[in-house]
XYZ file of C-alpha atoms in Angstrom:
252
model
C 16.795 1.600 -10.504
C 14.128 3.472 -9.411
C 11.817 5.821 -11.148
C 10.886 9.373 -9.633
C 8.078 10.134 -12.271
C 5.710 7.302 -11.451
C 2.152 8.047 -10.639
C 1.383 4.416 -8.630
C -1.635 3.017 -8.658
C -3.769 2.286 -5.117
C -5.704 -0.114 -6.630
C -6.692 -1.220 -10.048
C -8.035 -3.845 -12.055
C -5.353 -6.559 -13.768
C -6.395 -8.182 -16.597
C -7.204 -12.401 -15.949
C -6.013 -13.138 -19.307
C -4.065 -12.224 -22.449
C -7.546 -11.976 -24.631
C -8.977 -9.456 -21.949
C -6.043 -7.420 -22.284
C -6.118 -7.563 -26.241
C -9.604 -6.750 -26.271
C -8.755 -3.766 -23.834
C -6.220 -2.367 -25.974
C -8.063 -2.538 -29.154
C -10.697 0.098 -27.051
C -7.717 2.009 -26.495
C -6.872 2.199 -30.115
C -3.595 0.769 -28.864
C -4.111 -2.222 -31.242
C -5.803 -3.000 -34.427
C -9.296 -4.430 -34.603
C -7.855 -7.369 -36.274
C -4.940 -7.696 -34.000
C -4.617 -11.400 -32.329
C -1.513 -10.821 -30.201
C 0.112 -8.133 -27.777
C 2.794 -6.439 -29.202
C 6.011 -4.243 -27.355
C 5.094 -1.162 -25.566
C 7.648 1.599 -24.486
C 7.647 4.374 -22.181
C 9.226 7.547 -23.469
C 9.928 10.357 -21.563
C 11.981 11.620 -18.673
C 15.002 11.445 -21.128
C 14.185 7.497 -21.311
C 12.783 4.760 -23.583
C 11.644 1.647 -21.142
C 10.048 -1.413 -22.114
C 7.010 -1.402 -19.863
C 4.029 -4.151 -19.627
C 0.454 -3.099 -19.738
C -1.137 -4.739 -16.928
C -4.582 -3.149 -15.927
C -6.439 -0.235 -15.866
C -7.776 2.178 -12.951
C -10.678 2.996 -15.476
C -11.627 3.631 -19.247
C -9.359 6.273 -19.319
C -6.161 5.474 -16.774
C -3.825 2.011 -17.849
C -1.101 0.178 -15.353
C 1.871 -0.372 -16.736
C 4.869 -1.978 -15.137
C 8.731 -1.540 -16.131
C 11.610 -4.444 -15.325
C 11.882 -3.165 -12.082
C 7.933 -4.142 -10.984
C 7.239 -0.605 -10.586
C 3.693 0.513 -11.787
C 2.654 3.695 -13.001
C -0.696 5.412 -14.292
C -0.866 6.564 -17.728
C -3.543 7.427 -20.280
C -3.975 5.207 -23.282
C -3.692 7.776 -25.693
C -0.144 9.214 -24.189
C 0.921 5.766 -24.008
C -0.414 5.688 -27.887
C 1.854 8.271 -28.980
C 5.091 7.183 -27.227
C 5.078 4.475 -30.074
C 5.216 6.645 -32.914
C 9.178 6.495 -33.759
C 9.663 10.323 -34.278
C 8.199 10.623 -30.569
C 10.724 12.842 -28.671
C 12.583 14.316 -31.612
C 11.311 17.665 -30.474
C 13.567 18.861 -27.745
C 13.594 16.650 -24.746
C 13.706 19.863 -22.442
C 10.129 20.656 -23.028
C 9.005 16.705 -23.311
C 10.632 16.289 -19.931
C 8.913 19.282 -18.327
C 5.655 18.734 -19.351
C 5.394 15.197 -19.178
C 4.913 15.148 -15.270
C 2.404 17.861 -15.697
C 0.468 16.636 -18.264
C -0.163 12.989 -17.688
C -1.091 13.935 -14.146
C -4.243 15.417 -15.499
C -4.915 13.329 -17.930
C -5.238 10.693 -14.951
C -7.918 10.326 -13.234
C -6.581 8.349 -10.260
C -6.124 8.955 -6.543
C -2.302 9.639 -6.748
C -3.221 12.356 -9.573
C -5.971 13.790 -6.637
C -3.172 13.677 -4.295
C -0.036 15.049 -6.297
C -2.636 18.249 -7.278
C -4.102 18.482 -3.589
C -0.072 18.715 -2.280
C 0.489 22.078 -4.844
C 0.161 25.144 -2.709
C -3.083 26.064 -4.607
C -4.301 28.673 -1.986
C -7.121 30.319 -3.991
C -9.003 26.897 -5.059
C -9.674 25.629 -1.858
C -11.428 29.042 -0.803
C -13.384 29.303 -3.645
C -14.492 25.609 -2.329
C -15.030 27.120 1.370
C -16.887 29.916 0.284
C -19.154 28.175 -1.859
C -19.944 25.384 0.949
C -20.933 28.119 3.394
C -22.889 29.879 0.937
C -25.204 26.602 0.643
C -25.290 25.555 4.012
C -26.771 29.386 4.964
C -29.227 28.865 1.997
C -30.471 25.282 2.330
C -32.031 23.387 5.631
C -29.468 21.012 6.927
C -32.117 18.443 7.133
C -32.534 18.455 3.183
C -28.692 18.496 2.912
C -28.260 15.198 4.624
C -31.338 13.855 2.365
C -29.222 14.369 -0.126
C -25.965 12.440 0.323
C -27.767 9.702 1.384
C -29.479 9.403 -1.916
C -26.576 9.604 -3.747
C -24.353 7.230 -1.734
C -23.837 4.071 -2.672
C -21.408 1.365 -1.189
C -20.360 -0.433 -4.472
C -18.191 -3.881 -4.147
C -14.352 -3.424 -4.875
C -14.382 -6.802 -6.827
C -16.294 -8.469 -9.211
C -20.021 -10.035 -8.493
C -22.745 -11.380 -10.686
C -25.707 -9.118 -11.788
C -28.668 -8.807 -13.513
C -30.135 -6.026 -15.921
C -32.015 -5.343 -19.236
C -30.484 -3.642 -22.041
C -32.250 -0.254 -22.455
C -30.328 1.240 -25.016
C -27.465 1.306 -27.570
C -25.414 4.724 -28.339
C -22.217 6.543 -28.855
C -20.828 9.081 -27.216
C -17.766 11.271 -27.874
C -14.258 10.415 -27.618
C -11.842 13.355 -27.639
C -8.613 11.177 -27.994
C -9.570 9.143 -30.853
C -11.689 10.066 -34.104
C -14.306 8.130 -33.958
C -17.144 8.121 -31.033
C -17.328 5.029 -28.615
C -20.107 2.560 -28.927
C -22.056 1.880 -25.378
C -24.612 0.628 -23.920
C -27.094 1.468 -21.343
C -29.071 -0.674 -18.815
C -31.842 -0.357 -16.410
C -32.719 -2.368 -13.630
C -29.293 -3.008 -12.705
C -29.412 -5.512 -9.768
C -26.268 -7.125 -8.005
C -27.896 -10.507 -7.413
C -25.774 -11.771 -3.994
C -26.087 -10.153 -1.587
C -29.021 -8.433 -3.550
C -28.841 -4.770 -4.049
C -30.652 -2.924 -6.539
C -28.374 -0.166 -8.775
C -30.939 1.263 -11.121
C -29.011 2.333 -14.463
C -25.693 1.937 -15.450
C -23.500 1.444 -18.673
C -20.387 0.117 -20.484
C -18.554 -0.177 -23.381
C -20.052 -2.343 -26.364
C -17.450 -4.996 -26.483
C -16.451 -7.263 -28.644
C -17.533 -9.672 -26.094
C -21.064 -8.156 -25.849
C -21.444 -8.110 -30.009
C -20.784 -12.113 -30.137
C -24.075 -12.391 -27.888
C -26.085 -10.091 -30.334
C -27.915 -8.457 -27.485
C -31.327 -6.264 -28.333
C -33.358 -3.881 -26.653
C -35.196 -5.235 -23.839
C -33.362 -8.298 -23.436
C -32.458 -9.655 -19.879
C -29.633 -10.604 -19.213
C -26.897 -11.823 -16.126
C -23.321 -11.439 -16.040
C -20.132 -11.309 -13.894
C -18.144 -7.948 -13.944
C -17.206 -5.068 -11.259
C -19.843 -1.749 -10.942
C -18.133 1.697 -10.422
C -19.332 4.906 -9.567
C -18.370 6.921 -13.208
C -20.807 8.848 -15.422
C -21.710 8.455 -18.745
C -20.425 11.690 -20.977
C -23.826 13.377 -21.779
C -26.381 10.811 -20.179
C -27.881 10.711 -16.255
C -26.527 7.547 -15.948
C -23.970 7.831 -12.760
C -22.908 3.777 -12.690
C -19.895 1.474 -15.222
C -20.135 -1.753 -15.694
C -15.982 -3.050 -16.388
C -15.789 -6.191 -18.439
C -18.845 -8.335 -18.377
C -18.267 -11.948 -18.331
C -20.501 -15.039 -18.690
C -23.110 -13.206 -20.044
C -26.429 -15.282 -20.541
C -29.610 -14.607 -21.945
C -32.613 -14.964 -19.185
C -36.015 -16.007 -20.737
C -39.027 -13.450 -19.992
């Protein structure tokens, strides 16, 4: 059988092990801090209630499931979250069915989401878009323009490489899907060390993984882990770092 709600994913990143994926969901909230095993995760919705498999993630904020059939579809850890609950869908399923491929769209920050929202006959948006562009390119040199983009652009590798960086800081910043703020932290002189390529500052989530290697400001450190172009809520810092592995300690 075949599924007509699913958002696929492009790409995305599947978890190596079952203690990556563990550690994943307890970020999500999906598990229990002191949780040492997966558990059974359904999809409700659509009139349905499907076993599904969580088996990556697009970002911090998109997970891949997959049903019995292999399909794979994009949903946001915190939906996903509620679908356990066991009074989920007693409301009725008219208005869970209608909004459902609505909402999560949204909530997904994916390329199908980008697509699915770009196919709606949205006339007014894209003029607003048009109008604006031409208003900047009469106001602003073209030369300046181009100066621009190719500050900002960066070609980042789609899989995972080894860097280098120092830990500049450690913070929180808000989460509006769970009560409590998430823990990160942020590092300068980012560096992806083959073939070498300088990033400047980036971030990521304080792990588990990171707290066992009791990191401190100023320390150097290399890792393995993929770089993507996402911001930090509330800080200039435009770069993620997913999942660091192998991190060591470099001596100064």
């Amino acid at each position: 059988m075949t599924y007509t709600f699913i958002i696929q994913p492009s790409t995305y990143n599947a978890f190596e092990n079952e203690a990556e994926l563990i550690e994943k969901c307890k970020e999500w909230g999906l598990l229990s801090d002191k949780a040492a095993k997966m558990k059974a995760f359904f999809y409700k919705g659509n009139g349905m209630n499907l076993a599904c498999t969580i088996v990556g993630f697009v970002d911090n904020v998109t997970a891949v499931i997959e049903f019995d059939n292999k399909q794979q579809h994009c949903i946001h850890p915190s939906y996903l979250k509620e679908m356990q609950a066991a009074n989920y869908g007693s409301k009725p399923s008219v208005s869970a069915d209608e909004e459902e491929p609505q909402i999560e769209p949204t909530k997904v920050d994916t390329p199908e989401a980008a697509e699915l929202k770009a196919e709606q006959p949205t006339v007014k948006e894209p003029k607003a878009k048009e109008l604006i562009v031409d208003i900047s390119e009469a106001s602003e040199p073209p030369k300046s323009k181009v100066k621009k983009e190719k500050k900002q652009k960066l070609q980042l590798p789609e899989e995972k490489v080894k860097l280098s960086a120092i830990v500049k800081e450690f913070t929180t910043v808000p989460n509006h899907f769970s009560d409590n703020d998430d823990e990160v932290v942020i590092y300068e002189a980012v560096t992806i060390i083959e073939p070498e390529t300088e990033i400047g500052e980036a971030w990521s989530s304080h792990s588990a993984t990171l707290k066992k290697n009791e990191l401190a400001i100023g320390d150097k450190i290399t890792f393995e882990a993929k770089i993507v172009a996402k911001k930090l809520t509330k800080y200039p810092v435009p770069y993620k770092i997913n999942n660091p592995a192998k991190i060591q300690k470099v001596d100064s």
